[in-house]
GROMACS .gro file of C-alpha atoms in nm:
model
  148
    1MET     CA    1  18.225  -2.087  23.165
    2ALA     CA    2  18.588  -2.089  23.053
    3LYS     CA    3  18.668  -2.246  22.719
    4THR     CA    4  18.925  -2.521  22.692
    5LYS     CA    5  19.248  -2.376  22.555
    6THR     CA    6  19.420  -2.702  22.464
    7LYS     CA    7  19.270  -2.838  22.144
    8GLU     CA    8  19.402  -3.066  21.874
    9THR     CA    9  19.568  -2.875  21.590
   10ASP     CA   10  19.706  -2.954  21.245
   11ALA     CA   11  20.059  -2.842  21.337
   12ASP     CA   12  20.340  -3.081  21.246
   13VAL     CA   13  20.470  -3.272  21.550
   14TYR     CA   14  20.820  -3.318  21.412
   15GLU     CA   15  20.856  -2.955  21.307
   16PHE     CA   16  20.750  -2.859  21.659
   17ILE     CA   17  21.012  -3.086  21.819
   18ASN     CA   18  21.287  -2.963  21.588
   19SER     CA   19  21.207  -2.598  21.655
   20PHE     CA   20  21.113  -2.618  22.025
   21ALA     CA   21  21.337  -2.880  22.187
   22ASN     CA   22  21.643  -2.698  22.319
   23SER     CA   23  21.898  -2.982  22.287
   24GLU     CA   24  21.973  -3.293  22.082
   25GLN     CA   25  21.903  -3.499  22.395
   26LYS     CA   26  21.556  -3.341  22.429
   27LYS     CA   27  21.486  -3.410  22.060
   28ASN     CA   28  21.601  -3.773  22.082
   29ASP     CA   29  21.402  -3.827  22.403
   30SER     CA   30  21.097  -3.674  22.232
   31TYR     CA   31  21.124  -3.915  21.939
   32GLU     CA   32  21.160  -4.207  22.182
   33LEU     CA   33  20.854  -4.093  22.380
   34ILE     CA   34  20.660  -4.075  22.055
   35ASN     CA   35  20.757  -4.436  21.980
   36ILE     CA   36  20.659  -4.553  22.331
   37LEU     CA   37  20.326  -4.369  22.352
   38GLN     CA   38  20.231  -4.454  21.993
   39ALA     CA   39  20.299  -4.824  22.059
   40ILE     CA   40  20.081  -4.816  22.371
   41THR     CA   41  19.789  -4.622  22.225
   42GLY     CA   42  19.806  -4.728  21.861
   43GLU     CA   43  19.747  -4.360  21.779
   44GLU     CA   44  19.949  -4.115  21.570
   45PRO     CA   45  20.101  -3.819  21.754
   46LYS     CA   46  19.906  -3.493  21.718
   47MET     CA   47  19.971  -3.144  21.847
   48TRP     CA   48  19.736  -3.024  22.120
   49GLY     CA   49  19.765  -2.651  22.160
   50PRO     CA   50  20.104  -2.503  22.080
   51THR     CA   51  20.326  -2.733  22.292
   52ILE     CA   52  20.162  -3.067  22.382
   53ILE     CA   53  20.205  -3.383  22.178
   54GLY     CA   54  19.903  -3.606  22.236
   55PHE     CA   55  19.793  -3.955  22.142
   56GLY     CA   56  19.429  -4.040  22.088
   57SER     CA   57  19.151  -3.836  22.243
   58TYR     CA   58  18.849  -3.866  22.465
   59HIS     CA   59  18.557  -3.642  22.550
   60TYR     CA   60  18.502  -3.549  22.913
   61LYS     CA   61  18.222  -3.375  23.097
   62TYR     CA   62  18.253  -3.277  23.461
   63GLU     CA   63  17.974  -3.236  23.714
   64SER     CA   64  18.028  -2.860  23.686
   65GLY     CA   65  17.913  -2.881  23.324
   66HIS     CA   66  18.260  -2.806  23.184
   67GLU     CA   67  18.339  -3.037  22.895
   68GLY     CA   68  18.590  -3.079  22.619
   69ASP     CA   69  18.834  -3.310  22.448
   70ALA     CA   70  19.179  -3.412  22.569
   71PRO     CA   71  19.454  -3.646  22.457
   72ILE     CA   72  19.451  -3.987  22.625
   73LEU     CA   73  19.828  -3.967  22.678
   74GLY     CA   74  20.071  -3.688  22.599
   75PHE     CA   75  20.389  -3.500  22.674
   76SER     CA   76  20.563  -3.171  22.616
   77PRO     CA   77  20.941  -3.125  22.580
   78ARG     CA   78  20.950  -2.809  22.791
   79LYS     CA   79  21.282  -2.632  22.843
   80ALA     CA   80  21.318  -2.714  23.214
   81ALA     CA   81  21.180  -3.070  23.199
   82PHE     CA   82  20.947  -3.299  23.010
   83SER     CA   83  20.585  -3.271  23.115
   84LEU     CA   84  20.437  -3.620  23.095
   85TYR     CA   85  20.058  -3.643  23.081
   86ILE     CA   86  20.037  -4.014  23.150
   87TYR     CA   87  19.919  -4.043  23.510
   88SER     CA   88  19.585  -4.121  23.672
   89ASP     CA   89  19.550  -4.127  24.049
   90THR     CA   90  19.467  -4.496  24.099
   91GLU     CA   91  19.572  -4.749  24.359
   92LYS     CA   92  19.794  -4.931  24.109
   93SER     CA   93  19.956  -4.610  23.981
   94ASN     CA   94  20.028  -4.498  24.335
   95SER     CA   95  20.184  -4.834  24.419
   96ILE     CA   96  20.426  -4.833  24.122
   97ILE     CA   97  20.511  -4.464  24.076
   98THR     CA   98  20.781  -4.483  24.345
   99ASP     CA   99  20.973  -4.708  24.102
  100LEU     CA  100  20.948  -4.461  23.811
  101GLY     CA  101  21.287  -4.302  23.871
  102LYS     CA  102  21.388  -3.939  23.911
  103PHE     CA  103  21.086  -3.709  23.866
  104LYS     CA  104  20.864  -3.447  24.027
  105MET     CA  105  20.488  -3.469  24.050
  106GLY     CA  106  20.252  -3.188  23.954
  107LYS     CA  107  19.874  -3.174  23.985
  108ALA     CA  108  19.813  -3.345  23.652
  109CYS     CA  109  20.153  -3.441  23.519
  110ILE     CA  110  20.495  -3.584  23.588
  111TYR     CA  111  20.808  -3.377  23.530
  112ALA     CA  112  21.130  -3.552  23.425
  113ASN     CA  113  21.451  -3.388  23.306
  114LYS     CA  114  21.540  -3.666  23.062
  115LEU     CA  115  21.420  -4.009  22.959
  116ALA     CA  116  21.732  -4.174  23.104
  117ASP     CA  117  21.602  -4.073  23.451
  118ILE     CA  118  21.287  -4.281  23.398
  119ASN     CA  119  21.223  -4.654  23.438
  120ILE     CA  120  21.059  -4.722  23.099
  121PRO     CA  121  20.868  -5.040  23.200
  122VAL     CA  122  20.710  -4.847  23.489
  123LEU     CA  123  20.631  -4.556  23.254
  124LYS     CA  124  20.451  -4.801  23.026
  125GLU     CA  125  20.254  -4.948  23.318
  126LEU     CA  126  20.147  -4.599  23.427
  127CYS     CA  127  20.031  -4.524  23.071
  128ILE     CA  128  19.828  -4.844  23.053
  129GLU     CA  129  19.672  -4.775  23.394
  130SER     CA  130  19.583  -4.422  23.286
  131ILE     CA  131  19.415  -4.549  22.968
  132LYS     CA  132  19.221  -4.799  23.179
  133TYR     CA  133  19.109  -4.522  23.416
  134ILE     CA  134  18.998  -4.294  23.132
  135ASN     CA  135  18.808  -4.580  22.966
  136GLU     CA  136  18.625  -4.652  23.293
  137HIS     CA  137  18.560  -4.293  23.405
  138ASN     CA  138  18.588  -4.079  23.091
  139GLU     CA  139  18.777  -3.812  23.283
  140CYS     CA  140  19.122  -3.747  23.419
  141SER     CA  141  19.166  -3.822  23.787
  142CYS     CA  142  19.312  -3.474  23.847
  143ARG     CA  143  18.965  -3.316  23.822
  144LYS     CA  144  18.810  -3.565  24.060
  145LYS     CA  145  19.083  -3.506  24.316
  146TYR     CA  146  19.140  -3.131  24.286
  147ASN     CA  147  18.813  -2.974  24.169
  148LYS     CA  148  18.574  -3.058  24.451
   0.00000   0.00000   0.00000
């Protein structure tokens, strides 16, 4: 069975942002996302793998037997766009995501070019809904939907 590659590390979040973010806008948006996600989770930002900033953690175990730890919420300031790990496939999330702003949807994350493209109150609602889902199911909805 494959091992989980993304694990919490001791790397400094702010050093990562300052060395990885490719513009002042990306750095400022990263700091703002830290403030938003930290306020929602009550957790300090931690590096997960080399490029993901995560908040809190939970342990998951799938029917396949694969298990590991993952951040409850997270993001990465990738060069092309932010990867936002804040979404769970729930009825409420699906009903409000159309109001999020300018973004693209991946299997397990939302891609946004900059924070100004995003409706922050909707972002916060999606985060809260995702936390609720994880608390109820102890897994991300992406596995349930895509790994059958």
